[in-house]
Amino acid sequence: MVAAAAATASSQLLLSSSRSLSRLSPIQLCVFDSKTLVSCPSNTIKRRHVAGGVRCMAVETASDAVTKKNGFEIQALTSWLLKQEQAGVIDAELTIVMSSISMACKQIASLVQRASISNLTGVQGAVNVQGEDQKKLDVVSNEVFSNCLRSSGRTGIIASEEEDVPVAVEESFSGNYIVVFDPLDGSSNIDAAVSTGSIFGIYSPNDECLADIGDDSTLDTTEQRCVVNVCQPGSNLLAAGYCMYSSSIIFVLTLGNGVFAFTLDPMYGEFVLTQENIQIPKAGKIYAFNEGNYQLWDDKLKKYIDDLKDPGPSGKPYSARYIGSLVGDFHRTLLYGGIYGYPRDKKSKNGKLRLLYECAPMSFIVEQAGGKGSDGHQRILDIQPVDIHQRVPLYIGSTEEVEKLEKYLA
């Protein structure tokens, strides 16, 4: 009777084990004389054959298998975008636009890394619309970015910091999305191999105003106003991101539902997801301002900076970190917290950073990460552009740090 009951219990346990594996931790099972199933002590797990015919084996749970699988699993930017499309976060058109931008960033990353070898350092000899000397890589990077966006067939208007006016994509390739970008931010650092980057923002079209630019190299006042209306304030951005060219090539992106970072894996030639739902610290002890312009600032800003340097009761003043590349300084601020600032001064009454190409996309990213972007008095994303290359002061970073500065400037 006892043997029969044990055999019945054995068969029932074997039948139910497949249903319960996902709920149990690793199970060691022992078979005795092929009839009786008993628990096997963990210290006998290595014993395969012992006197009396006992054989021990380990049964792996489904959860353990998943853990092992995930150790080798990577998620490329392309597959991540497709998942966002399947979830209804973006449409197929925007997926193609994002893929074309990532391709442009890969090409620019290669050019930056080979700049000295390929004789792409130094000044091109031209001056852009902002009156700045163009580096050779500024011009090449702008061409790369523009070509990738045109060939995507999903962009209608592209506006670059390096172009005098926005460009309407040829009708045969034209799509709907509007892309604004700075093809190579921090290009003054190229010759010293310091980190640089590309910044972009994507808007939906405004059907009420479609500029017919054609082959004309200039826009009249009406057309300029029309293009600005199409570009819209930063609060209307659908997506924004940047690619940093440094010790690693890092592509940071938001689609309006969190901030994600992808790192270019040189072995695969793909951007691989490395950080999900990045959140900027609420406060930080790092500030990034070009203090070479200190004497040109107004007294309120000087007082703010002076107070940051005062150790106070804690005995620890803020740390100064300034690269001179918006992408590099911003990326560090995003991860470590603190504040980055490019204020107005006596030389630059409105600051030097462009609203459409730099300030709005970066502010959209930082807000998605729980931070704040301000011109010192109002939210950057609420500013309505009045000029294609409009400049504004920028203070961006941890919420508490930006709000602290706003109190000084009030």
Coordinates of C-alpha atoms in Angstrom, one line a residue:
M1 CA 0.0 0.0 0.0
V2 CA 2.8 2.4 0.9
A3 CA 4.7 1.7 -2.3
A4 CA 1.5 2.1 -4.4
A5 CA 0.7 5.5 -2.7
A6 CA 4.3 6.7 -3.3
A7 CA 4.1 5.7 -6.9
T8 CA 0.8 7.6 -7.4
A9 CA 2.2 10.7 -5.6
S10 CA 5.3 10.4 -7.9
S11 CA 3.2 10.4 -11.1
Q12 CA 1.0 13.3 -9.9
L13 CA 4.0 15.4 -9.0
L14 CA 5.7 14.8 -12.3
L15 CA 2.5 15.8 -14.1
S16 CA 2.1 19.0 -12.2
S17 CA 5.7 20.0 -12.2
S18 CA 5.5 21.6 -15.6
R19 CA 2.7 23.8 -14.5
S20 CA 4.4 24.9 -11.3
L21 CA 7.9 25.5 -12.5
S22 CA 7.4 29.2 -13.1
R23 CA 6.3 29.7 -9.5
L24 CA 9.1 27.7 -7.8
S25 CA 12.8 28.3 -7.2
P26 CA 15.2 25.7 -8.7
I27 CA 14.0 22.2 -7.6
Q28 CA 16.3 19.2 -7.0
L29 CA 14.4 15.9 -7.6
C30 CA 15.6 12.4 -6.7
V31 CA 14.4 9.2 -8.2
F32 CA 14.7 6.1 -6.0
D33 CA 14.4 2.7 -7.7
S34 CA 12.5 4.6 -10.5
K35 CA 9.4 4.4 -8.4
T36 CA 9.6 6.8 -5.5
L37 CA 10.2 10.5 -5.8
V38 CA 11.7 12.3 -2.8
S39 CA 13.4 15.6 -2.2
C40 CA 17.2 15.6 -2.7
P41 CA 19.4 17.7 -0.3
S42 CA 21.3 20.4 -2.1
N43 CA 24.6 19.0 -1.0
T44 CA 23.9 15.8 -3.0
I45 CA 23.3 17.7 -6.3
K46 CA 26.6 16.5 -7.7
R47 CA 25.9 12.8 -6.9
R48 CA 24.6 11.1 -10.0
H49 CA 24.8 7.5 -8.8
V50 CA 24.8 6.2 -5.3
A51 CA 24.1 2.9 -3.6
G52 CA 20.5 1.9 -3.8
G53 CA 20.0 3.5 -7.2
V54 CA 19.4 7.2 -6.2
R55 CA 19.8 9.6 -9.1
C56 CA 19.7 13.4 -8.5
M57 CA 18.9 16.1 -11.0
A58 CA 18.3 19.9 -11.0
V59 CA 15.2 21.3 -12.6
E60 CA 15.7 24.9 -13.8
T61 CA 12.8 27.4 -13.5
A62 CA 11.5 29.5 -16.4
S63 CA 12.6 32.6 -14.6
D64 CA 16.2 31.4 -14.4
A65 CA 16.2 30.7 -18.2
V66 CA 14.9 34.3 -18.9
T67 CA 17.6 35.8 -16.6
K68 CA 20.3 33.9 -18.5
K69 CA 18.9 34.9 -21.9
N70 CA 18.7 38.6 -20.9
G71 CA 22.4 38.6 -20.1
F72 CA 23.1 38.3 -23.9
E73 CA 20.2 40.3 -25.1
I74 CA 20.8 43.7 -26.8
Q75 CA 18.2 46.1 -28.2
A76 CA 19.2 48.2 -31.2
L77 CA 17.8 51.6 -31.9
T78 CA 16.0 50.3 -35.0
S79 CA 14.1 47.5 -33.1
W80 CA 13.4 49.9 -30.2
L81 CA 11.8 52.4 -32.7
L82 CA 9.7 49.6 -34.2
K83 CA 8.4 48.7 -30.8
Q84 CA 7.4 52.3 -30.2
E85 CA 5.6 52.2 -33.5
Q86 CA 3.8 49.0 -32.6
A87 CA 2.8 50.6 -29.2
G88 CA 1.3 53.6 -31.0
V89 CA 3.8 56.1 -29.6
I90 CA 5.0 57.1 -33.1
D91 CA 3.9 56.3 -36.6
A92 CA 5.9 54.6 -39.4
E93 CA 6.8 58.0 -41.0
L94 CA 8.5 59.2 -37.8
T95 CA 10.3 55.9 -37.4
I96 CA 11.9 56.4 -40.9
V97 CA 12.9 60.0 -40.0
M98 CA 14.5 58.9 -36.8
S99 CA 16.4 56.1 -38.6
S100 CA 17.7 58.6 -41.1
I101 CA 18.9 60.9 -38.3
S102 CA 20.7 58.0 -36.6
M103 CA 22.4 57.2 -39.9
A104 CA 23.5 60.8 -40.3
C105 CA 25.0 60.7 -36.8
K106 CA 26.9 57.5 -37.5
Q107 CA 28.5 59.2 -40.6
I108 CA 29.3 62.4 -38.7
A109 CA 30.8 60.3 -35.9
S110 CA 33.1 58.6 -38.4
L111 CA 34.1 62.0 -39.9
V112 CA 34.9 63.5 -36.5
Q113 CA 37.0 60.5 -35.5
R114 CA 39.0 60.8 -38.7
A115 CA 39.1 64.6 -38.9
S116 CA 42.9 64.9 -38.5
I117 CA 43.6 62.0 -40.8
S118 CA 41.2 63.3 -43.5
N119 CA 42.3 66.9 -43.3
L120 CA 39.0 68.1 -42.0
T121 CA 40.3 70.2 -39.2
G122 CA 40.6 74.0 -39.4
V123 CA 38.4 76.7 -40.9
Q124 CA 36.5 76.4 -44.2
G125 CA 36.9 80.0 -45.0
A126 CA 33.2 80.9 -45.0
V127 CA 31.0 82.6 -42.5
N128 CA 27.6 81.3 -41.6
V129 CA 24.4 83.4 -41.2
Q130 CA 25.3 84.1 -37.5
G131 CA 28.6 85.6 -38.5
E132 CA 30.6 82.7 -37.2
D133 CA 33.6 81.2 -39.0
Q134 CA 32.6 77.8 -40.4
K135 CA 34.9 74.8 -39.7
K136 CA 35.4 72.3 -42.5
L137 CA 33.4 69.7 -40.5
D138 CA 30.6 72.2 -40.0
V139 CA 30.0 72.3 -43.7
V140 CA 30.4 68.6 -44.3
S141 CA 28.2 67.6 -41.3
N142 CA 25.5 69.9 -42.5
E143 CA 25.6 68.3 -45.9
V144 CA 25.5 64.8 -44.4
F145 CA 22.5 65.6 -42.2
S146 CA 20.6 67.3 -45.0
N147 CA 21.2 64.5 -47.4
C148 CA 20.0 61.8 -45.0
L149 CA 16.8 63.8 -44.2
R150 CA 16.0 64.5 -47.8
S151 CA 16.5 60.9 -48.8
S152 CA 14.2 59.7 -46.1
G153 CA 11.3 60.9 -48.1
R154 CA 9.4 61.9 -44.9
T155 CA 10.6 65.5 -44.3
G156 CA 8.9 68.5 -45.8
I157 CA 11.1 71.3 -44.5
I158 CA 14.6 71.1 -42.9
A159 CA 16.1 74.0 -41.1
S160 CA 19.8 74.1 -40.1
E161 CA 21.8 76.4 -38.0
E162 CA 24.4 76.5 -40.9
E163 CA 21.8 77.5 -43.5
D164 CA 20.6 81.1 -44.2
V165 CA 17.1 79.9 -44.7
P166 CA 15.1 76.7 -44.2
V167 CA 15.1 74.3 -47.1
A168 CA 11.9 72.9 -48.7
V169 CA 12.5 69.3 -49.8
E170 CA 11.9 68.6 -53.4
E171 CA 8.3 67.6 -54.1
S172 CA 9.2 64.1 -55.4
F173 CA 10.9 63.3 -52.1
S174 CA 8.8 65.5 -49.8
G175 CA 7.1 64.2 -46.7
N176 CA 5.4 66.0 -43.8
Y177 CA 7.8 66.3 -40.9
I178 CA 9.8 69.4 -40.1
V179 CA 13.3 68.9 -38.8
V180 CA 15.4 71.5 -37.2
F181 CA 19.1 70.7 -36.3
D182 CA 22.5 71.9 -35.4
P183 CA 24.7 69.5 -37.4
L184 CA 27.8 69.9 -35.3
D185 CA 27.6 71.7 -32.0
G186 CA 30.9 72.7 -30.3
S187 CA 32.8 72.6 -33.6
S188 CA 35.4 75.1 -32.1
N189 CA 36.6 72.1 -30.1
I190 CA 37.2 69.8 -33.1
D191 CA 40.9 70.6 -33.6
A192 CA 41.5 69.7 -30.0
A193 CA 39.5 66.4 -30.2
V194 CA 37.2 67.6 -27.4
S195 CA 33.6 66.3 -27.4
T196 CA 31.2 67.7 -29.9
G197 CA 27.6 66.7 -30.9
S198 CA 24.6 67.0 -33.1
I199 CA 21.2 68.4 -31.9
F200 CA 17.8 67.9 -33.5
G201 CA 14.1 68.5 -33.0
I202 CA 11.1 67.2 -35.0
Y203 CA 7.8 69.0 -35.5
S204 CA 4.5 68.0 -37.1
P205 CA 3.5 70.0 -40.2
N206 CA 1.3 73.1 -40.0
D207 CA -1.1 72.8 -43.0
E208 CA -2.2 76.4 -42.6
C209 CA 1.1 77.6 -43.8
L210 CA 3.3 75.7 -46.3
A211 CA 6.2 77.7 -47.6
D212 CA 7.0 77.3 -51.3
I213 CA 10.7 78.2 -51.2
G214 CA 11.7 76.8 -54.5
D215 CA 15.2 77.6 -55.9
D216 CA 15.2 81.1 -54.3
S217 CA 18.1 81.5 -51.9
T218 CA 16.3 84.1 -49.8
L219 CA 12.9 84.5 -48.2
D220 CA 10.9 87.7 -48.0
T221 CA 9.4 88.7 -44.6
T222 CA 6.1 87.0 -45.2
E223 CA 7.8 83.7 -46.1
Q224 CA 10.1 83.9 -43.1
R225 CA 7.2 84.4 -40.8
C226 CA 5.4 81.5 -42.4
V227 CA 8.4 79.2 -41.9
V228 CA 8.7 80.3 -38.2
N229 CA 5.0 79.5 -37.7
V230 CA 5.6 76.0 -39.2
C231 CA 8.5 75.4 -36.8
Q232 CA 6.3 76.4 -33.8
P233 CA 7.4 76.8 -30.2
G234 CA 9.2 74.0 -28.4
S235 CA 6.1 72.9 -26.6
N236 CA 4.9 71.5 -29.9
L237 CA 7.9 69.3 -30.5
L238 CA 7.1 65.6 -31.2
A239 CA 10.7 64.4 -30.6
A240 CA 14.1 65.7 -29.9
G241 CA 17.6 64.4 -29.2
Y242 CA 21.3 64.7 -29.6
C243 CA 24.3 62.6 -30.5
M244 CA 27.5 63.2 -28.6
Y245 CA 30.8 62.3 -30.2
S246 CA 33.3 61.6 -27.4
S247 CA 35.0 58.5 -25.9
S248 CA 31.7 56.8 -26.7
I249 CA 29.1 57.8 -29.4
I250 CA 25.9 58.3 -27.4
F251 CA 22.5 59.0 -29.0
V252 CA 20.0 60.4 -26.6
L253 CA 16.4 60.6 -27.6
T254 CA 12.9 61.5 -26.3
L255 CA 9.6 60.8 -28.1
G256 CA 7.7 62.7 -25.4
N257 CA 7.5 59.7 -23.1
G258 CA 10.8 59.6 -21.3
V259 CA 14.5 60.0 -22.2
F260 CA 16.5 57.0 -23.5
A261 CA 20.2 56.7 -24.3
F262 CA 21.8 54.5 -27.0
T263 CA 25.5 53.8 -27.4
L264 CA 27.1 53.0 -30.7
D265 CA 28.6 49.5 -30.6
P266 CA 31.5 49.5 -33.0
M267 CA 31.4 45.7 -33.3
Y268 CA 27.8 45.8 -34.7
G269 CA 27.7 49.3 -36.1
E270 CA 24.4 49.8 -34.3
F271 CA 23.2 52.1 -31.5
V272 CA 22.3 49.9 -28.6
L273 CA 20.0 50.8 -25.7
T274 CA 22.1 51.4 -22.6
Q275 CA 19.9 53.7 -20.4
E276 CA 16.1 53.8 -20.0
N277 CA 13.9 56.5 -18.5
I278 CA 16.8 58.8 -17.5
Q279 CA 15.9 61.1 -14.6
I280 CA 18.0 64.2 -13.8
P281 CA 18.7 64.7 -10.1
K282 CA 16.5 67.3 -8.5
A283 CA 19.5 69.2 -7.4
G284 CA 23.3 69.1 -8.1
K285 CA 26.5 70.8 -7.0
I286 CA 28.0 71.4 -10.5
Y287 CA 27.6 74.6 -12.6
A288 CA 28.8 75.2 -16.1
F289 CA 29.1 78.8 -17.2
N290 CA 31.8 80.6 -19.2
E291 CA 33.2 82.7 -16.4
G292 CA 35.5 84.5 -18.9
N293 CA 32.5 86.7 -19.6
Y294 CA 31.9 87.4 -15.9
Q295 CA 32.6 91.2 -16.2
L296 CA 30.0 91.4 -19.0
W297 CA 27.2 90.0 -16.9
D298 CA 24.6 92.0 -15.0
D299 CA 25.0 92.3 -11.2
K300 CA 22.2 89.8 -10.4
L301 CA 23.9 87.0 -12.3
K302 CA 27.3 87.9 -10.7
K303 CA 25.7 87.7 -7.3
Y304 CA 24.3 84.2 -8.1
I305 CA 27.7 82.9 -9.3
D306 CA 29.5 84.4 -6.3
D307 CA 27.1 82.6 -3.9
L308 CA 27.7 79.3 -5.7
K309 CA 31.4 79.7 -4.9
D310 CA 30.7 80.5 -1.2
P311 CA 31.2 77.2 0.8
G312 CA 28.5 78.3 3.3
P313 CA 27.7 76.1 6.4
S314 CA 28.4 72.9 4.5
G315 CA 32.0 74.0 3.6
K316 CA 31.5 72.7 0.1
P317 CA 31.2 75.2 -2.8
Y318 CA 29.7 74.2 -6.1
S319 CA 32.2 72.7 -8.6
A320 CA 32.8 74.5 -11.9
R321 CA 32.8 72.4 -15.1
Y322 CA 32.7 74.0 -18.5
I323 CA 33.6 72.2 -21.7
G324 CA 32.4 74.8 -24.2
S325 CA 30.3 72.2 -26.1
L326 CA 26.6 72.4 -25.3
V327 CA 26.1 68.7 -25.9
G328 CA 29.0 67.7 -23.7
D329 CA 28.0 70.0 -20.9
F330 CA 24.4 69.2 -21.1
H331 CA 24.9 65.4 -21.1
R332 CA 27.0 65.6 -17.9
T333 CA 24.3 67.8 -16.3
L334 CA 21.6 65.4 -17.3
L335 CA 23.4 62.5 -15.6
Y336 CA 24.9 64.2 -12.6
G337 CA 22.6 67.2 -12.0
G338 CA 23.4 70.8 -11.6
I339 CA 23.0 73.7 -14.0
Y340 CA 24.3 74.8 -17.4
G341 CA 24.0 78.4 -18.4
Y342 CA 24.7 80.6 -21.4
P343 CA 23.4 84.1 -20.3
R344 CA 23.0 87.3 -22.1
D345 CA 25.8 89.8 -21.7
K346 CA 26.9 93.2 -22.9
K347 CA 28.3 91.8 -26.2
S348 CA 25.4 89.4 -26.8
K349 CA 22.2 91.0 -25.7
N350 CA 20.2 87.8 -26.2
G351 CA 22.8 85.3 -25.5
K352 CA 24.4 83.2 -28.3
L353 CA 22.4 79.9 -28.4
R354 CA 19.7 79.5 -31.0
L355 CA 16.1 78.9 -29.9
L356 CA 15.1 76.5 -32.6
Y357 CA 18.2 74.5 -33.1
E358 CA 19.6 74.2 -29.6
C359 CA 17.6 75.6 -26.7
A360 CA 14.1 74.2 -27.5
P361 CA 15.3 70.6 -28.3
M362 CA 17.5 70.5 -25.2
S363 CA 14.7 71.9 -23.0
F364 CA 12.3 69.3 -24.3
I365 CA 14.7 66.6 -23.4
V366 CA 15.4 67.9 -19.9
E367 CA 11.8 68.3 -19.1
Q368 CA 11.1 64.7 -20.1
A369 CA 13.9 63.8 -17.6
G370 CA 12.3 65.8 -14.8
G371 CA 14.4 68.9 -15.2
K372 CA 13.8 72.5 -16.3
G373 CA 14.9 74.8 -19.2
S374 CA 14.5 78.6 -18.8
D375 CA 15.7 81.9 -20.2
G376 CA 15.9 83.2 -16.7
H377 CA 12.3 84.4 -16.6
Q378 CA 10.1 82.0 -18.5
R379 CA 10.0 78.4 -19.8
I380 CA 12.0 78.0 -23.0
L381 CA 9.3 75.8 -24.6
D382 CA 6.8 78.5 -24.2
I383 CA 8.7 81.1 -26.3
Q384 CA 7.2 81.7 -29.7
P385 CA 9.9 82.1 -32.4
V386 CA 9.9 85.5 -34.2
D387 CA 13.0 84.8 -36.3
I388 CA 14.5 81.7 -37.8
H389 CA 17.8 82.2 -36.1
Q390 CA 16.5 83.8 -32.9
R391 CA 18.9 83.7 -29.9
V392 CA 17.8 83.4 -26.3
P393 CA 19.6 83.0 -23.0
L394 CA 19.6 79.5 -21.7
Y395 CA 19.7 78.1 -18.1
I396 CA 19.0 74.3 -18.1
G397 CA 19.4 71.5 -15.6
S398 CA 18.1 70.3 -12.3
T399 CA 14.7 71.8 -11.4
E400 CA 15.8 73.2 -8.0
E401 CA 19.0 74.7 -9.4
V402 CA 17.2 76.5 -12.3
E403 CA 14.5 77.8 -10.0
K404 CA 17.2 79.1 -7.6
L405 CA 18.8 81.1 -10.5
E406 CA 15.4 82.5 -11.5
K407 CA 14.9 83.9 -8.0
Y408 CA 18.2 85.8 -8.3
L409 CA 17.3 87.2 -11.7
A410 CA 13.7 88.1 -10.8

